[in-house]
Amino acid sequence: MRVPLSWLREYVDLPPTETGRDVQAKLVAVGLEVETVEQIGAGLKGPLVVGQVLTIEELEGFKKPIRFCTVDVGMANGTGEPQEIVCGARNFAVGDKVVVVLPGAVLPGDFAIAARKTYGKTSHGMICSTDELGMGDDGTHGIIVLPPEHEVATDAIELLQLVDEVLDIAVTPDRGYCLSMRGVARETAIAYGLPLRDPALLDVPAPNAYGYPVQVADPIGCSRFTARTVVGLQPEARSPIWMQRRLQKAGMRPISLAVDVTNYVMLELGQPLHAYDRTRIDGPIGVRRAEQGEKLTTLDGTVRVLDAADLVITDNRGPIGLAGVMGGANTEIADAAEGARTTEVVIEAAHFDAISIARTARRHKLSSEASKRFERGVDPQAAAAAAQRTVDLLVLLAGGTAEAGVTEVTAPSGPRTISMPADHPDKVAGVGYGRETVVRRLQEVGCDVYGQDELLVTAPSWRPDLNEPNDLAEEVIRLEGYENLPSTLPTPPSGRGLTDRQRLHRRIGRALAGAGYVEALSYPFTGEAVLDQLGLDADDDRRRTVRLVNPLSDEEPSLRTTLLPGLLGALRRNDGRGSHDLALFETGLVFRPTGQETKPVRLPVDRRPSDEEIASLDAALPRQPRRAAVVLAGAREQAGWWGGGRPADWADSVEAARTIAREAGVAVTVRADQHAPWHPGRCAALYVRVDGEETLLGHAGELHPRVIKELHLPERTCAMEVELDVLEQAVDGALQAPRISTFPVATQDVALVVAEDVPAAEVEQALREGAGELLESLRLFDVFTGEQIGGGRKSLAYALRFRAADRTLTVDEATAARDAAVALANERTGAVLRGA
């Protein structure tokens, strides 16, 4: 909601020195999210005046039409002589009143105006458009042509209200009443302790039998419908400048007088309205649910196929509007600029069910200013006042006459009353407010309060969010100031703290961050499209998803089964914004249904669910393992004076898995594998031992080129994903800190020749087992292939470090351990010493 400060001052007598920033601070203190304060006209400097076009000379010989004009600006130029101005626009004529900026002025954007020679003439200023003055779109895309009643030389800065401050407020769903000047003014008055001039306090005539006929077939969907009629409108009447400027500052485009008036009243009172051309309505206005498959062409020109749950406005021909969302094109107010004439209008001010309107707007992907307000809650009591305000403005500005007939169809309803102990806000906040403060604050928001120790509170009609004592307590607390709440840290009982699982997850996050990865948190939603892009087979378990009943996006209607899509999306966005050397990680839950889930039971709300009911609810949940994943692209080591650097490759993703496993004290076995979305020749399966058996931990490697192309990723992007629940199961007791021996190390190097298809990991495992307890570490430092060792074979060179905890090893002991390691490698993999 954009709130011009000048408009706000009409309802609250703010101190003259109060700025937009001051009002922002006050509104934030009472709980409104004021995101920005826009300074409209900042840096604008006159002279900027009203002028009248005297002559227009068409200049020939140029690629575009150019006009040389003389404009009467009175004494604003100091001489009284006509001002000579070159202009390229063509939407004005001799005699028109226009806005002229004279030399010496400065326009928004620090654009200084001076006399300059152009197109063979000297232009002494400019004839201005709305864009040049920073006014926003008025639909003309040309020069501002003013009504003829404005005097020449009038100050246009004041006339057009070019200098103002606008507060941009992010209205939360529970504060729908603040989508109006009335609602924001009420909060401002409370914040400043000043009286409010409520624009809804109007004298409204009583309903009678002479109004336009209305038939409401669905009183639940439409609890109130007010109709008023105005005739004798002047089709050529234009919206006054003050109204156009207020609409523009509030973010809306002026269209025509009748439409502008309904938009203006909606912004003022928060009640959406609609104006119908009465001559285009056939019979009574009706409100009903649509018939399945009915069609309606809305004001945006789109033909919409209606659903049986949609609430529609009808006449004898069928639907003429999508209730609470958008009107129909067949009863649209005619545009006088196109030669059409609307002289009679029927004004609709109705109250529709919030849930129904929200569902219709989402079903048709049609969010409008009206639907945004209805789905957040509109004051049902404001409909009659809004209709009266619209009538008054049309009579005043368009010369119309209000017919005596007043139609008001209402469904029976009563006030919402809430019983609350007077000290309930005190208990919620831990602050002693006292009864007087509680009553005063509730009355300020519009509640009627009765009682002493037990308060009986009647919520105002514009606050549908006030339904229980905690809602009332929140009002008292926010108005008394959240900053005044005491900050008391709870004292945890001794012996409590993080579980072993939580500690492990935190260590893993710190280890990956220490290895140069940046944590990225992504939404836990996915869709079929990205699973197709990952190249998953039709029978892949990752395609079996949990589908949401009410997804945030139709493109991602399911819960994720893998962390990779979200991480790869983050990598793609960052790469597209110029960050090409990337290493990201995420830990989080994935959702893997087993097919054994039961239908969830509906839990009771009048008591605590039983253990059996909670257990049945848990049984309906899918398996939710926690996973960790990394993605890499670009340089892993930067180039510089220290060296050439190197790009990230599949080995870095495997090392990330080892980094995670080291935090759990678990060894990872790496084997070649084929698993989407990884490259078949650069994919590693990662295994750990759980209860003595090898168990798949995850996969790592370089992504398939086809996947990289489909997802628009950098070349050679690598990824790793492992299941932390499996890693936890592989932990064997408490993690042991390394022991540092004071005795020297004995190093033995060994080069083994094996068949080319033998994995280095299998050779390494055999060497470790064969070397026994004296082996401290083992490192592969060279891989060689060539004619010297024969075709189809490779040489693997390892560095073995031996050390004893209680003595210095002899050469014979180290050599014996090395020979035992080589012997076992020979037995298992066929490895032989190179050169033997």
mmCIF file with all atom_site columns, C-alpha atoms in Angstrom, residues 421-486:
data_model
loop_
_atom_site.group_PDB
_atom_site.id
_atom_site.type_symbol
_atom_site.label_atom_id
_atom_site.label_alt_id
_atom_site.label_comp_id
_atom_site.label_asym_id
_atom_site.label_entity_id
_atom_site.label_seq_id
_atom_site.pdbx_PDB_ins_code
_atom_site.Cartn_x
_atom_site.Cartn_y
_atom_site.Cartn_z
_atom_site.occupancy
_atom_site.B_iso_or_equiv
_atom_site.pdbx_formal_charge
_atom_site.auth_seq_id
_atom_site.auth_comp_id
_atom_site.auth_asym_id
_atom_site.auth_atom_id
_atom_site.pdbx_PDB_model_num
ATOM 1  C CA . PRO A 1 421 ? -9.783  -11.672 31.496 1.00 0.00 ? 421 PRO A CA 1
ATOM 2  C CA . ALA A 1 422 ? -8.583  -8.110  31.974 1.00 0.00 ? 422 ALA A CA 1
ATOM 3  C CA . ASP A 1 423 ? -5.124  -9.349  32.948 1.00 0.00 ? 423 ASP A CA 1
ATOM 4  C CA . HIS A 1 424 ? -4.732  -11.715 29.988 1.00 0.00 ? 424 HIS A CA 1
ATOM 5  C CA . PRO A 1 425 ? -2.385  -9.366  28.034 1.00 0.00 ? 425 PRO A CA 1
ATOM 6  C CA . ASP A 1 426 ? -0.293  -9.033  31.206 1.00 0.00 ? 426 ASP A CA 1
ATOM 7  C CA . LYS A 1 427 ? 0.152   -12.795 31.412 1.00 0.00 ? 427 LYS A CA 1
ATOM 8  C CA . VAL A 1 428 ? 0.988   -13.122 27.714 1.00 0.00 ? 428 VAL A CA 1
ATOM 9  C CA . ALA A 1 429 ? 3.601   -10.360 27.735 1.00 0.00 ? 429 ALA A CA 1
ATOM 10 C CA . GLY A 1 430 ? 4.905   -10.733 31.265 1.00 0.00 ? 430 GLY A CA 1
ATOM 11 C CA . VAL A 1 431 ? 4.227   -7.023  31.798 1.00 0.00 ? 431 VAL A CA 1
ATOM 12 C CA . GLY A 1 432 ? 1.728   -5.430  34.167 1.00 0.00 ? 432 GLY A CA 1
ATOM 13 C CA . TYR A 1 433 ? -0.327  -3.201  31.848 1.00 0.00 ? 433 TYR A CA 1
ATOM 14 C CA . GLY A 1 434 ? -3.375  -2.879  34.077 1.00 0.00 ? 434 GLY A CA 1
ATOM 15 C CA . ARG A 1 435 ? -7.050  -2.839  33.146 1.00 0.00 ? 435 ARG A CA 1
ATOM 16 C CA . GLU A 1 436 ? -7.192  0.831   32.182 1.00 0.00 ? 436 GLU A CA 1
ATOM 17 C CA . THR A 1 437 ? -4.399  0.466   29.632 1.00 0.00 ? 437 THR A CA 1
ATOM 18 C CA . VAL A 1 438 ? -5.944  -2.695  28.173 1.00 0.00 ? 438 VAL A CA 1
ATOM 19 C CA . VAL A 1 439 ? -9.361  -1.062  27.780 1.00 0.00 ? 439 VAL A CA 1
ATOM 20 C CA . ARG A 1 440 ? -7.912  2.143   26.319 1.00 0.00 ? 440 ARG A CA 1
ATOM 21 C CA . ARG A 1 441 ? -5.817  0.316   23.708 1.00 0.00 ? 441 ARG A CA 1
ATOM 22 C CA . LEU A 1 442 ? -8.707  -1.915  22.637 1.00 0.00 ? 442 LEU A CA 1
ATOM 23 C CA . GLN A 1 443 ? -10.982 1.085   22.295 1.00 0.00 ? 443 GLN A CA 1
ATOM 24 C CA . GLU A 1 444 ? -8.353  2.834   20.158 1.00 0.00 ? 444 GLU A CA 1
ATOM 25 C CA . VAL A 1 445 ? -8.476  0.020   17.589 1.00 0.00 ? 445 VAL A CA 1
ATOM 26 C CA . GLY A 1 446 ? -12.270 0.307   17.477 1.00 0.00 ? 446 GLY A CA 1
ATOM 27 C CA . CYS A 1 447 ? -13.443 -2.283  20.014 1.00 0.00 ? 447 CYS A CA 1
ATOM 28 C CA . ASP A 1 448 ? -16.363 -1.808  22.392 1.00 0.00 ? 448 ASP A CA 1
ATOM 29 C CA . VAL A 1 449 ? -15.291 -2.977  25.850 1.00 0.00 ? 449 VAL A CA 1
ATOM 30 C CA . TYR A 1 450 ? -17.480 -3.773  28.861 1.00 0.00 ? 450 TYR A CA 1
ATOM 31 C CA . GLY A 1 451 ? -16.839 -5.416  32.228 1.00 0.00 ? 451 GLY A CA 1
ATOM 32 C CA . GLN A 1 452 ? -14.315 -5.233  35.036 1.00 0.00 ? 452 GLN A CA 1
ATOM 33 C CA . ASP A 1 453 ? -12.227 -8.317  35.784 1.00 0.00 ? 453 ASP A CA 1
ATOM 34 C CA . GLU A 1 454 ? -13.755 -10.206 32.855 1.00 0.00 ? 454 GLU A CA 1
ATOM 35 C CA . LEU A 1 455 ? -13.939 -8.044  29.723 1.00 0.00 ? 455 LEU A CA 1
ATOM 36 C CA . LEU A 1 456 ? -16.573 -8.509  27.040 1.00 0.00 ? 456 LEU A CA 1
ATOM 37 C CA . VAL A 1 457 ? -15.036 -7.151  23.843 1.00 0.00 ? 457 VAL A CA 1
ATOM 38 C CA . THR A 1 458 ? -16.912 -6.505  20.588 1.00 0.00 ? 458 THR A CA 1
ATOM 39 C CA . ALA A 1 459 ? -14.494 -6.469  17.659 1.00 0.00 ? 459 ALA A CA 1
ATOM 40 C CA . PRO A 1 460 ? -14.931 -3.743  15.022 1.00 0.00 ? 460 PRO A CA 1
ATOM 41 C CA . SER A 1 461 ? -16.296 -4.769  11.646 1.00 0.00 ? 461 SER A CA 1
ATOM 42 C CA . TRP A 1 462 ? -13.032 -3.853  9.869  1.00 0.00 ? 462 TRP A CA 1
ATOM 43 C CA . ARG A 1 463 ? -10.944 -6.256  11.986 1.00 0.00 ? 463 ARG A CA 1
ATOM 44 C CA . PRO A 1 464 ? -11.900 -9.827  10.958 1.00 0.00 ? 464 PRO A CA 1
ATOM 45 C CA . ASP A 1 465 ? -8.574  -10.992 12.422 1.00 0.00 ? 465 ASP A CA 1
ATOM 46 C CA . LEU A 1 466 ? -9.728  -10.369 16.023 1.00 0.00 ? 466 LEU A CA 1
ATOM 47 C CA . ASN A 1 467 ? -11.372 -13.641 17.081 1.00 0.00 ? 467 ASN A CA 1
ATOM 48 C CA . GLU A 1 468 ? -9.892  -14.783 20.402 1.00 0.00 ? 468 GLU A CA 1
ATOM 49 C CA . PRO A 1 469 ? -8.247  -13.387 23.556 1.00 0.00 ? 469 PRO A CA 1
ATOM 50 C CA . ASN A 1 470 ? -4.716  -13.804 22.205 1.00 0.00 ? 470 ASN A CA 1
ATOM 51 C CA . ASP A 1 471 ? -5.598  -11.584 19.237 1.00 0.00 ? 471 ASP A CA 1
ATOM 52 C CA . LEU A 1 472 ? -6.718  -8.867  21.635 1.00 0.00 ? 472 LEU A CA 1
ATOM 53 C CA . ALA A 1 473 ? -3.615  -9.328  23.760 1.00 0.00 ? 473 ALA A CA 1
ATOM 54 C CA . GLU A 1 474 ? -1.472  -8.861  20.653 1.00 0.00 ? 474 GLU A CA 1
ATOM 55 C CA . GLU A 1 475 ? -3.185  -5.524  19.946 1.00 0.00 ? 475 GLU A CA 1
ATOM 56 C CA . VAL A 1 476 ? -2.435  -4.261  23.442 1.00 0.00 ? 476 VAL A CA 1
ATOM 57 C CA . ILE A 1 477 ? 1.171   -5.454  23.318 1.00 0.00 ? 477 ILE A CA 1
ATOM 58 C CA . ARG A 1 478 ? 1.985   -3.964  19.901 1.00 0.00 ? 478 ARG A CA 1
ATOM 59 C CA . LEU A 1 479 ? 0.469   -0.590  20.727 1.00 0.00 ? 479 LEU A CA 1
ATOM 60 C CA . GLU A 1 480 ? 2.298   -0.456  24.042 1.00 0.00 ? 480 GLU A CA 1
ATOM 61 C CA . GLY A 1 481 ? 5.492   -1.215  22.120 1.00 0.00 ? 481 GLY A CA 1
ATOM 62 C CA . TYR A 1 482 ? 7.248   -4.478  21.437 1.00 0.00 ? 482 TYR A CA 1
ATOM 63 C CA . GLU A 1 483 ? 10.483  -2.738  22.366 1.00 0.00 ? 483 GLU A CA 1
ATOM 64 C CA . ASN A 1 484 ? 9.155   -2.353  25.927 1.00 0.00 ? 484 ASN A CA 1
ATOM 65 C CA . LEU A 1 485 ? 8.832   -6.093  26.487 1.00 0.00 ? 485 LEU A CA 1
ATOM 66 C CA . PRO A 1 486 ? 11.432  -7.418  28.927 1.00 0.00 ? 486 PRO A CA 1
#
